JSON list of C-alpha atoms in Angstrom, two decimals:
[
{"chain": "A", "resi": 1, "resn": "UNK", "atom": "CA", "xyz": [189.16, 148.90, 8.14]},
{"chain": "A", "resi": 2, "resn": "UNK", "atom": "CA", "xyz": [186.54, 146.27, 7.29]},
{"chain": "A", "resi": 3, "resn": "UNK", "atom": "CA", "xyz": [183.25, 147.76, 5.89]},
{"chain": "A", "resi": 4, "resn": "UNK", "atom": "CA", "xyz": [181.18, 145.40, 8.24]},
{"chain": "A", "resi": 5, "resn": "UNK", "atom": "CA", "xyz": [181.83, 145.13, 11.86]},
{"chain": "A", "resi": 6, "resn": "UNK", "atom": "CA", "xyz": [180.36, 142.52, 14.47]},
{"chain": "A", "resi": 7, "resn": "UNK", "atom": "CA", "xyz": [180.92, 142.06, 18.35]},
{"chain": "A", "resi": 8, "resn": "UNK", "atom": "CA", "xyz": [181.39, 140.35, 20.02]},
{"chain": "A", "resi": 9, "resn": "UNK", "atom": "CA", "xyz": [183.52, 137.76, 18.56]},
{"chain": "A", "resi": 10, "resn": "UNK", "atom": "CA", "xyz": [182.86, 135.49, 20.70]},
{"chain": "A", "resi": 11, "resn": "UNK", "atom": "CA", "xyz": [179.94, 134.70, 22.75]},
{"chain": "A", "resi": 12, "resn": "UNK", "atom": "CA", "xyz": [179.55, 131.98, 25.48]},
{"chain": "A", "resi": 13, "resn": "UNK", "atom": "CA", "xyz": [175.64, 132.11, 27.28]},
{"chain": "A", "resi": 14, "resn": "UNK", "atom": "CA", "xyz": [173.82, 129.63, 29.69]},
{"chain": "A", "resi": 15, "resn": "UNK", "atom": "CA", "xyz": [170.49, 128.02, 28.44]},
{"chain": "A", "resi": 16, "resn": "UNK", "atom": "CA", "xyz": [167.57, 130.38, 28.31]},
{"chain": "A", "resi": 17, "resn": "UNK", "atom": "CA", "xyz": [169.73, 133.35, 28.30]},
{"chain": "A", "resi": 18, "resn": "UNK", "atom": "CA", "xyz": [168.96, 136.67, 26.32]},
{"chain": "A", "resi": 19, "resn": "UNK", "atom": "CA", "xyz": [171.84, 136.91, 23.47]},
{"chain": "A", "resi": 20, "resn": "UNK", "atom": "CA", "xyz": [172.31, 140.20, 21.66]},
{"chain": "A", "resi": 21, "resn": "UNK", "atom": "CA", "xyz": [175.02, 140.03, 18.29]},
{"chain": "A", "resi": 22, "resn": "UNK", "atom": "CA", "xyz": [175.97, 143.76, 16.74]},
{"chain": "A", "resi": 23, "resn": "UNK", "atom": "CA", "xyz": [176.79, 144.34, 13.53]},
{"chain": "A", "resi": 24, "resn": "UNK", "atom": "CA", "xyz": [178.22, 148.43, 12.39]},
{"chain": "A", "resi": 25, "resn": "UNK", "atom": "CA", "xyz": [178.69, 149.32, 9.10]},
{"chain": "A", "resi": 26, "resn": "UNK", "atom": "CA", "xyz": [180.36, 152.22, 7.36]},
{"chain": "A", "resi": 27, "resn": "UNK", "atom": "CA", "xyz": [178.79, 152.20, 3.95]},
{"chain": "A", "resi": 28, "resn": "UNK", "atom": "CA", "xyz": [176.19, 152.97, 2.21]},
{"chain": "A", "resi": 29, "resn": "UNK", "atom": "CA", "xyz": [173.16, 149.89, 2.16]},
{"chain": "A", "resi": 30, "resn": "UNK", "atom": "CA", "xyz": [170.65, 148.01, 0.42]},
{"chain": "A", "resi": 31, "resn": "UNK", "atom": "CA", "xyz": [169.59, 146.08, 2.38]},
{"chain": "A", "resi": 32, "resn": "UNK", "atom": "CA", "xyz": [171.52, 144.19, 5.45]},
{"chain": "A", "resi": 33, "resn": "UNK", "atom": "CA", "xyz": [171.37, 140.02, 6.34]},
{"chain": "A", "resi": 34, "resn": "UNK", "atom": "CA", "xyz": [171.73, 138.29, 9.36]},
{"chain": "A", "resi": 35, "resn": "UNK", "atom": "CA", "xyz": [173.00, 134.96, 8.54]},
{"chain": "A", "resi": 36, "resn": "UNK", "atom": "CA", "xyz": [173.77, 131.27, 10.84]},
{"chain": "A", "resi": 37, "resn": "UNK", "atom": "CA", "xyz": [176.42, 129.38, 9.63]},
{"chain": "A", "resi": 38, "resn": "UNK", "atom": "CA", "xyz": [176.49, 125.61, 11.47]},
{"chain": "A", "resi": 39, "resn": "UNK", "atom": "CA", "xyz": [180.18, 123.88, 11.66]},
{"chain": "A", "resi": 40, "resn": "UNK", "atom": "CA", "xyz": [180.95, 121.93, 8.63]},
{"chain": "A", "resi": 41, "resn": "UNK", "atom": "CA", "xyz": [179.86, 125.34, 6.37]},
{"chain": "A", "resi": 42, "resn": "UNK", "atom": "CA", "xyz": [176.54, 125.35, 5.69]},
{"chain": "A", "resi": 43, "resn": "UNK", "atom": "CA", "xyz": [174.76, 128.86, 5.83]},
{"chain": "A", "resi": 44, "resn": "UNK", "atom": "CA", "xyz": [171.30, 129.86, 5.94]},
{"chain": "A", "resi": 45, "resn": "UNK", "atom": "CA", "xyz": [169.39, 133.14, 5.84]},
{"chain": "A", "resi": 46, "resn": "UNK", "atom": "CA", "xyz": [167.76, 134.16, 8.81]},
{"chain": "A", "resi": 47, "resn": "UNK", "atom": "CA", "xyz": [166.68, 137.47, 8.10]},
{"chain": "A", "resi": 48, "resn": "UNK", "atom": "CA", "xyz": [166.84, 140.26, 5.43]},
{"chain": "A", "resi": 49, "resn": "UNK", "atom": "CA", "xyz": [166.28, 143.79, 6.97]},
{"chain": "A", "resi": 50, "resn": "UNK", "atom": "CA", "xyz": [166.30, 147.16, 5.15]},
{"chain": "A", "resi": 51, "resn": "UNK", "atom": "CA", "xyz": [164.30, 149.01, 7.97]},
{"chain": "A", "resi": 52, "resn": "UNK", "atom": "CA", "xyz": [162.73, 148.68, 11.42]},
{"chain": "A", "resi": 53, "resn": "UNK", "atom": "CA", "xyz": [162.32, 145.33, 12.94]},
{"chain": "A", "resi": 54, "resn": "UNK", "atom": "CA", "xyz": [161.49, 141.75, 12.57]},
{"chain": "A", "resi": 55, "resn": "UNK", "atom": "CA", "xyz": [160.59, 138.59, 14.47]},
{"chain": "A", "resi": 56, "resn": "UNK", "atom": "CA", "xyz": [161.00, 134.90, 13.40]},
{"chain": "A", "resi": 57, "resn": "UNK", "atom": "CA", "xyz": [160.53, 132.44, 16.70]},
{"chain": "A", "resi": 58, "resn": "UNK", "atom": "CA", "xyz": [162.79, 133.65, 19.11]},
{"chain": "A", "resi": 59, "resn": "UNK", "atom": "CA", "xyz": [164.88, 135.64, 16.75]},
{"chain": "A", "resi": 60, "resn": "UNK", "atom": "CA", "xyz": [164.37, 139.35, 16.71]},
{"chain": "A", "resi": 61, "resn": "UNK", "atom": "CA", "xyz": [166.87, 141.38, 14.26]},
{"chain": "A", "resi": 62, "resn": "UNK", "atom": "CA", "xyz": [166.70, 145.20, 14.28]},
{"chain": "A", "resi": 63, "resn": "UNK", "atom": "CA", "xyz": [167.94, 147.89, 12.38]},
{"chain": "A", "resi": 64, "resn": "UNK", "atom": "CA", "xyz": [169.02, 151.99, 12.49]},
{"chain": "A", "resi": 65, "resn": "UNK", "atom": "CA", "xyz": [169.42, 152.92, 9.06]},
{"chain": "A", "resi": 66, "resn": "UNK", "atom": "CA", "xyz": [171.02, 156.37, 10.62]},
{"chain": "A", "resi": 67, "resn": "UNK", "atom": "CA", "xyz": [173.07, 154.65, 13.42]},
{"chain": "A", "resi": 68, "resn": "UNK", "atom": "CA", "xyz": [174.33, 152.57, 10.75]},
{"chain": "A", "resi": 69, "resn": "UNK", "atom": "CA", "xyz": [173.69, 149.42, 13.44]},
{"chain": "A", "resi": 70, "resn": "UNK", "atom": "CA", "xyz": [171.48, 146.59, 13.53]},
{"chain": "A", "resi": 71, "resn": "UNK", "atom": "CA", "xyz": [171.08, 143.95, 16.50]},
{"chain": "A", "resi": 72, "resn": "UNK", "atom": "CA", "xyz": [170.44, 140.06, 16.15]},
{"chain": "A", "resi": 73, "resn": "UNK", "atom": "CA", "xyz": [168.53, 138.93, 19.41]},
{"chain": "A", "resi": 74, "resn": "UNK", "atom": "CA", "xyz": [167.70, 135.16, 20.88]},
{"chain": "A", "resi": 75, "resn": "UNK", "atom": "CA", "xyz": [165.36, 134.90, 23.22]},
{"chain": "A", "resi": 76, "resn": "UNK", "atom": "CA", "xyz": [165.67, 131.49, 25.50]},
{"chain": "A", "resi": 77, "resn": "UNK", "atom": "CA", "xyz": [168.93, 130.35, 24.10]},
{"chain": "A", "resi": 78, "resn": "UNK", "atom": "CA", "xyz": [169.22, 126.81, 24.07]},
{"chain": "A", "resi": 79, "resn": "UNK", "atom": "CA", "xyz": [172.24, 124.76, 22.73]},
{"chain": "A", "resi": 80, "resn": "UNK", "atom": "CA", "xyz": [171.06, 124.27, 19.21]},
{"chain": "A", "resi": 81, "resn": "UNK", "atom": "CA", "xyz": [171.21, 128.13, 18.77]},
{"chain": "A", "resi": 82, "resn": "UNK", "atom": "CA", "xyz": [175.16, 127.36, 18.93]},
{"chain": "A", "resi": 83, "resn": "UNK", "atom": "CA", "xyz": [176.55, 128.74, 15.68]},
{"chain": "A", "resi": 84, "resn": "UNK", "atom": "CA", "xyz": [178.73, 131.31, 14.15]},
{"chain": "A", "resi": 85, "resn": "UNK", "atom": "CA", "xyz": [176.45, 134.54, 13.13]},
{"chain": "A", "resi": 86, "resn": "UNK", "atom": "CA", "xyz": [177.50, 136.24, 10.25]},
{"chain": "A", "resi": 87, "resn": "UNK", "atom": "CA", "xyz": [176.15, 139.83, 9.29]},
{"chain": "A", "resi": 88, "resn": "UNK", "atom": "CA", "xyz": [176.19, 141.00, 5.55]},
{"chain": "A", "resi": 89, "resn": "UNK", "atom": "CA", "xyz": [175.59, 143.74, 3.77]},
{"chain": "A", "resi": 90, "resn": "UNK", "atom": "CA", "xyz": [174.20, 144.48, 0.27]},
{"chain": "A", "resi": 91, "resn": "UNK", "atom": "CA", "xyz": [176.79, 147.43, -0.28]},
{"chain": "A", "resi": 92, "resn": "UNK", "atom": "CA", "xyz": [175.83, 149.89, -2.97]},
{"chain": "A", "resi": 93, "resn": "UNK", "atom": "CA", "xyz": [178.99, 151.30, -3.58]},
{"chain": "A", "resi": 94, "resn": "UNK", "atom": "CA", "xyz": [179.96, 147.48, -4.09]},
{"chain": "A", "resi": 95, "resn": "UNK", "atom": "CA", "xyz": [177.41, 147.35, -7.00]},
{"chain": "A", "resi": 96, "resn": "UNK", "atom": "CA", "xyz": [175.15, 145.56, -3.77]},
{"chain": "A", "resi": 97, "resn": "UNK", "atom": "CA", "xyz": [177.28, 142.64, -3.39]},
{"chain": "A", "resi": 98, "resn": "UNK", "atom": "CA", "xyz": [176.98, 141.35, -0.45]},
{"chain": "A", "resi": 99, "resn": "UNK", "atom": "CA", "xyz": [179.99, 142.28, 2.36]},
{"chain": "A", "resi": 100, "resn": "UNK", "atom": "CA", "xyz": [180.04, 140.30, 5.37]},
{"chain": "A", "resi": 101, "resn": "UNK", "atom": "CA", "xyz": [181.15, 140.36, 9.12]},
{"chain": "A", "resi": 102, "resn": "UNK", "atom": "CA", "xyz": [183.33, 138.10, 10.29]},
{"chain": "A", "resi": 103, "resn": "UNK", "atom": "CA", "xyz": [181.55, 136.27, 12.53]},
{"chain": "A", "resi": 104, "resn": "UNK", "atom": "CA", "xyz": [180.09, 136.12, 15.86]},
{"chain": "A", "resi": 105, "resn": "UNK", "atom": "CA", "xyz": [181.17, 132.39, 17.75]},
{"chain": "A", "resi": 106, "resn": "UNK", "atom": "CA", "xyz": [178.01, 131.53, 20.06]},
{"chain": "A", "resi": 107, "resn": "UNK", "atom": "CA", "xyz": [178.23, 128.54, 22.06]},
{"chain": "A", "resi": 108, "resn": "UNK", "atom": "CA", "xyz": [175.22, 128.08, 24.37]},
{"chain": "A", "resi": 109, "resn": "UNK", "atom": "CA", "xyz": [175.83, 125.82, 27.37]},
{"chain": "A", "resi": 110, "resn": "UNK", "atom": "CA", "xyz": [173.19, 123.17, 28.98]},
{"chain": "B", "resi": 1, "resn": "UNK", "atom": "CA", "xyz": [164.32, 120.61, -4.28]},
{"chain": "B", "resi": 2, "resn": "UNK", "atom": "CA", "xyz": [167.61, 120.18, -3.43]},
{"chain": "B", "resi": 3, "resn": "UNK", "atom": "CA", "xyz": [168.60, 123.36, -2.57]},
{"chain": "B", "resi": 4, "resn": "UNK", "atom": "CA", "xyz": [172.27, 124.43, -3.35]},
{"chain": "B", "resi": 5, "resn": "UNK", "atom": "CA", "xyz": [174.52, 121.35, -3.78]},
{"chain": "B", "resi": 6, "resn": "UNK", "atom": "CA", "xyz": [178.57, 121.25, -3.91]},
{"chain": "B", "resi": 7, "resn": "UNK", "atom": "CA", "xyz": [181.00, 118.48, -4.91]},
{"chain": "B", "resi": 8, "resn": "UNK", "atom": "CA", "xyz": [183.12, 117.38, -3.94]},
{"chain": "B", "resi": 9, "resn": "UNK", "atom": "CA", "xyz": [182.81, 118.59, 0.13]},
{"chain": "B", "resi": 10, "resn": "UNK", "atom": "CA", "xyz": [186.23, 118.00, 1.11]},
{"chain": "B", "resi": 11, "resn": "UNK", "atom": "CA", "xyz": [189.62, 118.20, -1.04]},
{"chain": "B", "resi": 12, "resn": "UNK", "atom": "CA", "xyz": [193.07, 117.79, -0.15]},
{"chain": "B", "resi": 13, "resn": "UNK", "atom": "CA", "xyz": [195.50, 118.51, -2.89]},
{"chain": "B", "resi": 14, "resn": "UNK", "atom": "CA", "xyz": [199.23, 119.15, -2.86]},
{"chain": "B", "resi": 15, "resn": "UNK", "atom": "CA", "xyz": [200.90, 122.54, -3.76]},
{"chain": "B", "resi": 16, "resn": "UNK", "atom": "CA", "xyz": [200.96, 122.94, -7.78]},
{"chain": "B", "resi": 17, "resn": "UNK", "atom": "CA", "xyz": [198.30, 120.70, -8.63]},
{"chain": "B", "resi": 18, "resn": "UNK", "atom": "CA", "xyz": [195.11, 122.11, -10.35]},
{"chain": "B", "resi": 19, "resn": "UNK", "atom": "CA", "xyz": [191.47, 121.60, -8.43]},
{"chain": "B", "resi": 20, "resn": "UNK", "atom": "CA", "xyz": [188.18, 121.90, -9.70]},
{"chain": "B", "resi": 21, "resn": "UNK", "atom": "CA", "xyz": [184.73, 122.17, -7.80]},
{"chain": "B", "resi": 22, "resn": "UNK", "atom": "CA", "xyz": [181.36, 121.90, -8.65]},
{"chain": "B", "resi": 23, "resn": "UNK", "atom": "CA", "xyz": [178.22, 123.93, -7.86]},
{"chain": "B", "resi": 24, "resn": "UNK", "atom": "CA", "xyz": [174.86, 123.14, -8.63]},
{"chain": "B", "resi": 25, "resn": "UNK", "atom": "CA", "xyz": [172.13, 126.29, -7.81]},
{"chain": "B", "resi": 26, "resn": "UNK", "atom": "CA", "xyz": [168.77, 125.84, -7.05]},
{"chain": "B", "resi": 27, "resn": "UNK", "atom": "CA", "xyz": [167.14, 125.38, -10.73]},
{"chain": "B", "resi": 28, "resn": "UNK", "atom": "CA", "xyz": [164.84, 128.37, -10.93]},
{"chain": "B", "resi": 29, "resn": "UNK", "atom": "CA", "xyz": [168.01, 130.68, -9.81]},
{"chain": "B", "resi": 30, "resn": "UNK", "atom": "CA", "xyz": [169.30, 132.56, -12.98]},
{"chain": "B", "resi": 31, "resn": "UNK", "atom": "CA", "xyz": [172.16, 134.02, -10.54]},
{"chain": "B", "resi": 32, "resn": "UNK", "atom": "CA", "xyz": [175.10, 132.20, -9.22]},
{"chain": "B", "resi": 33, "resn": "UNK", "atom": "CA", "xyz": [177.78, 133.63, -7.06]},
{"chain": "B", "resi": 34, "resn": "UNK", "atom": "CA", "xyz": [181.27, 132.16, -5.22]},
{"chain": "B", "resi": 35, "resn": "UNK", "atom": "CA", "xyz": [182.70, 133.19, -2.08]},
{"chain": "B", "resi": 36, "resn": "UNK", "atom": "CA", "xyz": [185.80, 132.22, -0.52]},
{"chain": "B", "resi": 37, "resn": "UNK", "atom": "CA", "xyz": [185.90, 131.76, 3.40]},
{"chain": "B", "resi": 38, "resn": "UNK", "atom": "CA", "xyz": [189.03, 131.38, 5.06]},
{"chain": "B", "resi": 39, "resn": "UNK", "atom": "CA", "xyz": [188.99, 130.37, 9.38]},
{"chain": "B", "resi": 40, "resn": "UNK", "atom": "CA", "xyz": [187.94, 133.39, 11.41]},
{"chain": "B", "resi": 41, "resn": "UNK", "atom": "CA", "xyz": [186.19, 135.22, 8.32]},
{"chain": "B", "resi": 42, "resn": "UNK", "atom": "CA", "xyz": [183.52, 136.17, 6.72]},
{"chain": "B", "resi": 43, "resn": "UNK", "atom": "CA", "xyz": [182.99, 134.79, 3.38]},
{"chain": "B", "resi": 44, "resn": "UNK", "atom": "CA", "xyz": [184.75, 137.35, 0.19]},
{"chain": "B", "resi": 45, "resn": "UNK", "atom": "CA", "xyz": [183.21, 137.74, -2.89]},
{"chain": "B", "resi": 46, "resn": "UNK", "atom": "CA", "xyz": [184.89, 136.01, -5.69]},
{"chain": "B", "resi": 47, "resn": "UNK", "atom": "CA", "xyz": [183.18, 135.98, -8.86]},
{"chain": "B", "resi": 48, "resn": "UNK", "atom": "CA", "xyz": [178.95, 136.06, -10.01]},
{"chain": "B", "resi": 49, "resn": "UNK", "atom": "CA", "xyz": [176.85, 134.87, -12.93]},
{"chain": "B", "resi": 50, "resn": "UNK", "atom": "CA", "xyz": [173.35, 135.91, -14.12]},
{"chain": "B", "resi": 51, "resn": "UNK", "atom": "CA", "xyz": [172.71, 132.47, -16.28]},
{"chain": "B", "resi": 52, "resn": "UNK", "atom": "CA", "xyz": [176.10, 131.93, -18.32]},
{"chain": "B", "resi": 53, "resn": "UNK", "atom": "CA", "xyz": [177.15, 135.15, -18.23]},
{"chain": "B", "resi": 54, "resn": "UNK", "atom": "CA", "xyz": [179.89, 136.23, -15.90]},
{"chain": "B", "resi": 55, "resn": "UNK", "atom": "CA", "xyz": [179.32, 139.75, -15.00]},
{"chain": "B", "resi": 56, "resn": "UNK", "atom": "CA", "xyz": [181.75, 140.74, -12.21]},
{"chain": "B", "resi": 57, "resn": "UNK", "atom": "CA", "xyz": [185.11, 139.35, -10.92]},
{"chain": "B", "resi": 58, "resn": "UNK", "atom": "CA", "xyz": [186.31, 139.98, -7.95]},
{"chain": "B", "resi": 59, "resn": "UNK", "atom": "CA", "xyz": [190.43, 141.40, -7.83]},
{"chain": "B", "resi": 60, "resn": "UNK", "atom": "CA", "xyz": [190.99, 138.74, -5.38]},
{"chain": "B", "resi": 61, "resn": "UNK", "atom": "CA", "xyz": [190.50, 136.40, -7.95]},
{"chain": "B", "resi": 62, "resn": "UNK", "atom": "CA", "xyz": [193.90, 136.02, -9.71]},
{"chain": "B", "resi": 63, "resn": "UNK", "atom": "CA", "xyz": [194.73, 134.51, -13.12]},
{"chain": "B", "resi": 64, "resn": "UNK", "atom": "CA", "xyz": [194.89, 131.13, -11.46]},
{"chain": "B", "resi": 65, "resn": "UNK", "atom": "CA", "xyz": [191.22, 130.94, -10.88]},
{"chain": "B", "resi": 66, "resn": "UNK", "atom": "CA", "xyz": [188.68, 130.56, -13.65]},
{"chain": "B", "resi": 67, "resn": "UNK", "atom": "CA", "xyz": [184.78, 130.42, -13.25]},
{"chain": "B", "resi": 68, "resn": "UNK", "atom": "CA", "xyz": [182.84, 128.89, -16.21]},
{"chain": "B", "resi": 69, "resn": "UNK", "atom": "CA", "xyz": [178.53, 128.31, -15.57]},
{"chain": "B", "resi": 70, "resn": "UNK", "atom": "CA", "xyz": [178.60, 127.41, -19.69]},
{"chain": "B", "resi": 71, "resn": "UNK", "atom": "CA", "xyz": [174.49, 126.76, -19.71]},
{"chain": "B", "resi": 72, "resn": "UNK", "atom": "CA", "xyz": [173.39, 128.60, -17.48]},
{"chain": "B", "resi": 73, "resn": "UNK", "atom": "CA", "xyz": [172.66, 126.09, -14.86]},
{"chain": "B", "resi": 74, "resn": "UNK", "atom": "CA", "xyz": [175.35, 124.25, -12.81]},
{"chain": "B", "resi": 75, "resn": "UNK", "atom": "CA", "xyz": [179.20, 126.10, -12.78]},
{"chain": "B", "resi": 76, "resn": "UNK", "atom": "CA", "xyz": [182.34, 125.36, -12.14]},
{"chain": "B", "resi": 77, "resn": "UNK", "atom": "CA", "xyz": [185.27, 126.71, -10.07]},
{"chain": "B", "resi": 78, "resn": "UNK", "atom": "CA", "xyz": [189.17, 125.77, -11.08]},
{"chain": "B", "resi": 79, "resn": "UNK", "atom": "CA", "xyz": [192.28, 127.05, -9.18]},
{"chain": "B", "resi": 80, "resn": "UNK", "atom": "CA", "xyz": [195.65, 126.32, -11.72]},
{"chain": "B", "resi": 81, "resn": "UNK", "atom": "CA", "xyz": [198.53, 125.48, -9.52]},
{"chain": "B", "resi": 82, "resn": "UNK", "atom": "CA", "xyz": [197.29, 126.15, -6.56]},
{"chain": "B", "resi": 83, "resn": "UNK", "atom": "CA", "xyz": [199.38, 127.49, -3.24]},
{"chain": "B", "resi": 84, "resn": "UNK", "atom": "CA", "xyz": [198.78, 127.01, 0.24]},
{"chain": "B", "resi": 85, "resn": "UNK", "atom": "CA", "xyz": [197.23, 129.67, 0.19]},
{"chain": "B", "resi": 86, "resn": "UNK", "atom": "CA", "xyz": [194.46, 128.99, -1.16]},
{"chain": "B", "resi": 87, "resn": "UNK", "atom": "CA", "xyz": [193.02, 126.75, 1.28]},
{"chain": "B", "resi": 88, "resn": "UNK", "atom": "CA", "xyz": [190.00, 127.82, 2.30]},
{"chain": "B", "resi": 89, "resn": "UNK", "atom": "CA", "xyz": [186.28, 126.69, 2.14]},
{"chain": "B", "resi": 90, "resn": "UNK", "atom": "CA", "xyz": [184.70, 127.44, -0.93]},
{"chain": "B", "resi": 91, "resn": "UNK", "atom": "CA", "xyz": [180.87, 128.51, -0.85]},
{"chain": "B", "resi": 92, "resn": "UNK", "atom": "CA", "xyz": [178.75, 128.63, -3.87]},
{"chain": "B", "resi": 93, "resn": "UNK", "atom": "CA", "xyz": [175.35, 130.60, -3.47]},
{"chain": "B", "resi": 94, "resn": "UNK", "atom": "CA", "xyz": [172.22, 131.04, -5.58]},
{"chain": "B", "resi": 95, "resn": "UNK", "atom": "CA", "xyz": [169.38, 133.16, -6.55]},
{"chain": "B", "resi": 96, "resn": "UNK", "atom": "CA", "xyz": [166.68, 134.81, -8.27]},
{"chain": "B", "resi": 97, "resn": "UNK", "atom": "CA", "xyz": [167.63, 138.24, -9.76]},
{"chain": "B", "resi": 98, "resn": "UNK", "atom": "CA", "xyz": [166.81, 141.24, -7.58]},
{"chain": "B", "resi": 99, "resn": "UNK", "atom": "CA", "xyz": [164.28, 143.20, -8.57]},
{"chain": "B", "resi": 100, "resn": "UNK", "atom": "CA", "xyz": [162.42, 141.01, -10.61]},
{"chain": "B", "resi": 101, "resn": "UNK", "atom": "CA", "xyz": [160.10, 139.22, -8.55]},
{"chain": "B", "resi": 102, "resn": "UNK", "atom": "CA", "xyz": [162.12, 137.68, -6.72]},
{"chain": "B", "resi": 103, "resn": "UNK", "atom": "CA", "xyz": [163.65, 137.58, -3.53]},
{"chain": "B", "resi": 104, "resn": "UNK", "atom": "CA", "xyz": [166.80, 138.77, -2.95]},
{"chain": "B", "resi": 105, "resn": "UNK", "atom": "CA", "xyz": [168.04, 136.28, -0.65]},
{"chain": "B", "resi": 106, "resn": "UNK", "atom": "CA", "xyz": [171.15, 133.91, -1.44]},
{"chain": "B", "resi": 107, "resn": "UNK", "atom": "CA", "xyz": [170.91, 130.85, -0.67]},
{"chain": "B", "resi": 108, "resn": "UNK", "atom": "CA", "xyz": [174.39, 129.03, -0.19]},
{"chain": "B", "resi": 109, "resn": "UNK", "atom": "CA", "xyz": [175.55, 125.06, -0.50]},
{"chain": "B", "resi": 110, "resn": "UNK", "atom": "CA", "xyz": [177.34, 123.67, 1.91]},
{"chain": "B", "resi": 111, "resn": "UNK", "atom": "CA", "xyz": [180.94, 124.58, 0.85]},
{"chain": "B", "resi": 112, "resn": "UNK", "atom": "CA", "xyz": [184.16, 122.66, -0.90]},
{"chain": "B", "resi": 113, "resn": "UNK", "atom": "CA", "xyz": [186.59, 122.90, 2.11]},
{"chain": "B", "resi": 114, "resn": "UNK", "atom": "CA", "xyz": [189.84, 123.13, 0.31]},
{"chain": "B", "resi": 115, "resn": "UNK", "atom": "CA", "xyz": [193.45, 122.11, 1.98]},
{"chain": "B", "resi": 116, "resn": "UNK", "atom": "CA", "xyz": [196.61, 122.55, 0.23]},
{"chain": "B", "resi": 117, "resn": "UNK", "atom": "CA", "xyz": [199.53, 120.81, 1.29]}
]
């Protein structure tokens, strides 16, 4: 059983829809990372949560520390938000490595 | 700044032969980590540094791979006779220690993608 679970695995949304990404995990955390990863590899941070809620443009990512759950939200998708979302994380009974998610595919159509 | 920087991007080798890759961290990082990402996953944790030392392996790394960062700065990843199964894209990742000051984001290069034949 992976540590770090997202869904869905695939998402497919129209322009200017609301997107929602889940990520459960089972262990004990640190801290938790929502991260986009563009084709070709490269990843970036987009957010680094260890409680409540925060807001970057249209990005929103959430977290329930007791639910063990946190939500990645896009507000007014647009095609450049296509991307596979990855959620990490830092795992202390990993020594806070970072585990990841596989993956959520989005691919937002015009 | 650069940011996170990985040579060579692309590498196509044939079953047996030995490959090396390249990561250069963002200079002001004293930690270094590698991940391996194969299609479908997440990245796995391979191996870390905090300057030259190498503090934790991963068991997924087998005898074949060997991690040097020798001053601290840029490091360097070799497979030994590598299978087919180790193709995969490599990801190299930097950052300030935790704790210290600094944040405690990674911040990753843009991957070696690895295919062996």
């Amino acid at each position: 059983k992976n540590e770090v679970e997202q869904s869905p695995q695939n998402l497919t949304a129209q322009e200017g829809e609301f997107i929602t990404i889940n990520c459960s995990y089972s262990v004990g955390i640190s801290a938790l990372h929502w991260l986009q990863q563009h084709p070709g590899g490269g990843i970036v941070s987009l957010f680094m949560l260890s409680s409540g809620k925060k807001k970057h443009g249209r990005l929103i990512a959430t977290i329930n520390i007791q639910e063990k759950h946190s939500s990645l939200h896009i507000t007014a998708s647009h095609p450049r938000d296509s991307a596979v979302y990855i959620c990490a994380v830092r795992a202390m009974e990993y020594g806070n490595k970072l585990v990841f998610g596989a993956g959520t595919i989005l691919r937002v159509k015009s | 700044d650069t940011g996170v920087s990985q040579d060579p991007r692309h590498k196509i080798t044939k079953r047996g032969q030995n490959v090396t890759f390249r990561c250069d961290p963002i200079s002001e990082h004293n930690r270094l980590y590698w991940y391996r990402q194969t299609l479908g996953q997440g990245p796995e944790f391979l191996t870390y540094f905090q300057n030259e030392a190498q503090l934790e392996k991963s068991r997924l790394l087998s005898d074949r791979f060997s991690a040097e960062r020798p001053k601290g700065s840029f490091s360097t990843l070799e497979i030994q006779r590598t299978e087919q199964g180790d193709s995969a894209m490599y990801l190299c990742a930097s950052s300030l220690v935790p704790g210290t000051g600094g944040a405690d984001t990674q911040y990753f290069g843009p991957g070696t993608r690895l295919t062996v034949l």
